[in-house]
Short mmCIF file of C-alpha atoms and ligand atoms in Angstrom, two decimals:
data_model
loop_
_atom_site.label_atom_id
_atom_site.label_comp_id
_atom_site.label_asym_id
_atom_site.label_seq_id
_atom_site.Cartn_x
_atom_site.Cartn_y
_atom_site.Cartn_z
CA MET A 1 2.46 -19.41 19.68
CA THR A 2 3.95 -16.53 18.51
CA LEU A 3 3.59 -12.95 20.17
CA ILE A 4 0.54 -11.73 18.90
CA ASP A 5 -1.13 -15.23 18.52
CA ARG A 6 -0.38 -15.32 22.48
CA LEU A 7 -1.89 -11.37 23.03
CA HIS A 8 -5.16 -12.20 21.00
CA ARG A 9 -5.86 -14.69 24.20
CA GLY A 10 -4.32 -12.44 26.61
CA VAL A 11 -1.23 -11.93 28.07
CA THR A 12 -0.59 -11.06 32.27
CA THR A 13 2.62 -9.64 33.21
CA ARG A 14 3.68 -9.33 36.69
CA SER A 15 5.68 -6.50 37.11
CA ALA A 16 6.70 -2.94 34.47
CA ALA A 17 9.62 -4.27 32.67
CA GLU A 18 7.89 -7.54 31.90
CA THR A 19 4.97 -5.03 29.54
CA ARG A 20 7.84 -3.24 28.36
CA THR A 21 9.41 -6.89 26.98
CA VAL A 22 6.42 -7.75 25.30
CA ALA A 23 6.11 -3.83 24.03
CA ALA A 24 9.78 -4.45 22.74
CA GLU A 25 8.67 -8.44 21.41
CA LEU A 26 5.82 -6.50 19.22
CA SER A 27 8.11 -3.58 18.01
CA ALA A 28 9.25 -6.01 15.66
CA LEU A 29 6.28 -7.57 14.31
CA LEU A 30 4.53 -4.22 13.60
CA PRO A 31 3.95 -3.73 9.71
CA ALA A 32 5.66 -0.81 8.63
CA ASP A 33 4.10 2.68 9.20
CA SER A 34 1.70 1.06 11.13
CA ALA A 35 -0.54 3.46 14.43
CA LEU A 36 -1.82 0.95 17.78
CA ALA A 37 -4.50 2.57 20.01
CA LEU A 38 -3.72 1.48 23.49
CA HIS A 39 -7.08 1.36 25.40
CA GLY A 40 -7.74 0.49 29.21
CA ASP A 41 -8.38 3.32 31.85
CA LEU A 42 -5.68 5.89 34.45
CA GLY A 43 -2.11 3.29 35.68
CA VAL A 44 -3.37 0.05 33.44
CA GLY A 45 0.33 0.86 31.80
CA LYS A 46 0.22 2.52 28.64
CA THR A 47 3.33 4.56 28.63
CA THR A 48 4.80 1.41 29.64
CA PHE A 49 3.96 -0.13 26.73
CA VAL A 50 4.79 3.43 24.83
CA GLN A 51 8.86 3.35 27.08
CA GLY A 52 8.84 -1.03 25.47
CA LEU A 53 7.85 -0.08 22.02
CA ALA A 54 11.09 2.16 22.08
CA ARG A 55 13.64 0.58 23.36
CA GLY A 56 12.78 -2.38 20.75
CA PHE A 57 13.05 0.31 18.20
CA GLY A 58 16.10 1.88 19.27
CA ILE A 59 15.49 4.35 20.84
CA ASP A 60 17.99 6.19 23.82
CA ALA A 61 15.36 9.06 24.56
CA GLU A 62 13.76 7.98 27.59
CA VAL A 63 9.46 8.12 27.31
CA THR A 64 7.52 9.38 29.74
CA SER A 65 4.27 10.50 29.94
CA PRO A 66 2.62 14.20 28.00
CA THR A 67 1.96 16.89 30.92
CA PHE A 68 1.88 20.13 28.72
CA THR A 69 2.27 18.52 25.24
CA ILE A 70 0.41 16.04 23.35
CA TYR A 71 2.02 14.34 21.28
CA THR A 72 5.84 13.10 21.10
CA LEU A 73 7.95 12.77 18.91
CA TYR A 74 10.99 9.59 19.42
CA ARG A 75 13.95 8.82 16.93
CA SER A 76 15.51 6.51 16.51
CA SER A 77 19.22 6.40 16.89
CA SER A 78 20.86 2.87 17.87
CA GLY A 79 19.57 0.30 15.73
CA GLY A 80 16.10 1.40 14.81
CA PRO A 81 15.44 1.41 11.32
CA PRO A 82 17.04 4.62 9.66
CA GLY A 83 15.03 8.19 10.18
CA PHE A 84 12.30 6.14 12.07
CA THR A 85 10.18 8.36 14.22
CA LEU A 86 7.63 7.03 16.70
CA VAL A 87 5.43 9.68 17.75
CA HIS A 88 2.97 8.70 21.11
CA LEU A 89 0.21 10.90 21.23
CA ASP A 90 -2.08 10.90 24.77
CA ALA A 91 -5.15 12.27 23.85
CA TYR A 92 -6.33 12.54 27.63
CA ARG A 93 -7.29 16.30 27.19
CA LEU A 94 -8.91 15.94 23.66
CA ASP A 95 -12.77 16.24 23.37
CA SER A 96 -12.64 15.42 19.71
CA ALA A 97 -11.21 13.64 16.55
CA ALA A 98 -11.48 17.69 15.09
CA GLN A 99 -8.99 18.84 17.27
CA MET A 100 -6.45 16.63 15.79
CA GLU A 101 -6.49 18.31 13.09
CA GLY A 102 -5.70 21.97 14.32
CA LEU A 103 -1.89 19.65 15.93
CA LEU A 104 -0.54 18.57 12.70
CA LEU A 105 0.22 15.48 13.32
CA ASP A 106 -0.20 14.74 9.10
CA ASP A 107 3.05 15.87 8.83
CA PHE A 108 4.87 13.90 11.46
CA LEU A 109 3.51 10.88 9.65
CA THR A 110 6.67 10.62 6.64
CA THR A 111 7.21 6.78 6.60
CA PRO A 112 9.15 4.47 8.31
CA TYR A 113 6.84 5.62 11.77
CA CYS A 114 5.28 3.92 14.32
CA LEU A 115 2.14 6.02 16.07
CA ALA A 116 1.46 4.84 19.32
CA VAL A 117 -2.08 6.46 21.21
CA GLU A 118 -2.86 5.82 24.76
CA TRP A 119 -6.80 7.28 25.28
CA PRO A 120 -7.98 6.87 21.93
CA ASP A 121 -11.86 6.17 21.82
CA LYS A 122 -10.61 10.18 23.06
CA ILE A 123 -10.38 10.81 18.96
CA ALA A 124 -11.96 7.46 17.24
CA GLY A 125 -12.60 9.20 14.23
CA TRP A 126 -9.36 10.18 13.27
CA LEU A 127 -7.43 7.02 14.16
CA PRO A 128 -6.21 5.55 11.06
CA GLU A 129 -8.16 2.33 9.80
CA GLY A 130 -5.69 -0.44 9.58
CA ALA A 131 -4.75 0.34 13.34
CA TRP A 132 -4.09 -2.22 15.50
CA HIS A 133 -6.52 -2.33 19.19
CA LEU A 134 -4.42 -3.53 22.65
CA ASP A 135 -6.83 -3.80 25.46
CA LEU A 136 -4.69 -2.55 28.94
CA ALA A 137 -6.38 -3.49 32.26
CA LEU A 138 -5.81 -4.29 35.99
CA GLY A 139 -5.54 -7.43 36.71
CA ALA A 140 -5.70 -9.62 39.67
CA SER A 141 -2.82 -9.12 43.23
CA GLY A 142 -0.42 -6.33 41.18
CA SER A 143 -0.35 -7.88 37.74
CA HIS A 144 -1.48 -6.19 34.82
CA SER A 145 -3.38 -7.90 31.58
CA LEU A 146 -2.88 -7.10 27.69
CA ARG A 147 -5.16 -8.20 24.97
CA LEU A 148 -4.78 -7.26 20.99
CA ARG A 149 -8.33 -6.80 19.13
CA PRO A 150 -8.70 -9.05 16.49
CA ALA A 151 -7.51 -6.72 13.35
CA LEU A 152 -10.51 -5.71 11.75
CA GLY A 153 -11.85 -7.49 8.61
CA LEU A 154 -11.01 -11.24 10.26
N1 ATP B 201 2.55 -5.85 34.85
C1 ATP B 201 2.86 -4.28 34.74
N2 ATP B 201 2.69 -3.71 34.04
C2 ATP B 201 2.52 -2.13 33.42
N3 ATP B 201 3.07 -1.60 33.88
C3 ATP B 201 3.32 -2.16 35.51
C4 ATP B 201 2.97 -3.24 35.74
N4 ATP B 201 3.47 -3.24 37.14
C5 ATP B 201 3.09 -1.89 37.82
N5 ATP B 201 3.31 -1.29 37.14
C6 ATP B 201 3.25 -0.01 37.26
O1 ATP B 201 2.43 0.62 36.94
C7 ATP B 201 2.55 2.33 36.25
C8 ATP B 201 1.45 2.06 35.22
O2 ATP B 201 1.77 3.68 35.10
P1 ATP B 201 1.66 4.44 32.78
O3 ATP B 201 2.23 4.99 32.88
O4 ATP B 201 2.15 3.11 32.13
O5 ATP B 201 0.09 4.06 33.28
P2 ATP B 201 -0.34 5.01 31.66
O6 ATP B 201 -1.86 4.04 31.64
O7 ATP B 201 -0.74 5.45 30.91
O8 ATP B 201 -1.55 5.76 32.45
P3 ATP B 201 -2.43 7.07 32.17
O9 ATP B 201 -3.56 6.27 31.57
O10 ATP B 201 -2.71 7.94 33.30
O11 ATP B 201 -1.49 7.52 31.21
C9 ATP B 201 3.74 2.23 35.98
O12 ATP B 201 4.46 2.73 37.80
C10 ATP B 201 4.49 0.99 36.43
O13 ATP B 201 5.47 0.77 35.85
MG1 MG B 202 -0.03 7.03 29.74
#
């Protein structure tokens, strides 16, 4: 079964490292210029997942939760696609899609890129239509779960 099929059924991870590995593997399967909406409550592993994406895209910089910024841009340095940008957006402090206008984020979504969004429901109307939606949750006895929603139109 492919990773995408497994993610549609739901994948359980037992450590942050395992979540990063799943994310790194997924990074290779994402279409060009994709958007990935990471749904789930505090501490379910959204930022951890973005760390794995970054590793998969050949980004050496450490990915952290943006505390004072809403988004962070990471350029791949080692072996990733040339000129590639990972855009990590944390919408937690935003209240509406309208607030996205002022951030001028569109200017940074130049090909090739991947946009990863934490708290996507805060800016639901702004997300690209083709965004992939991943639900993250805490499972039993310390595990975490990842599940990819069916693509729209399927
Ligand atoms: N299987 C797992 N997958 C992901 N994270 C795990 C797992 N097991 C333990 N953890 C730990 O859970 C925490 C997840 O925190 P993380 O910052 O990734 O969550 P978040 O969803 O981004 O939270 P927030 O909503 O506050 O931004 C980390 O400390 C990580 O090490
Ligand atoms: Mg986070």
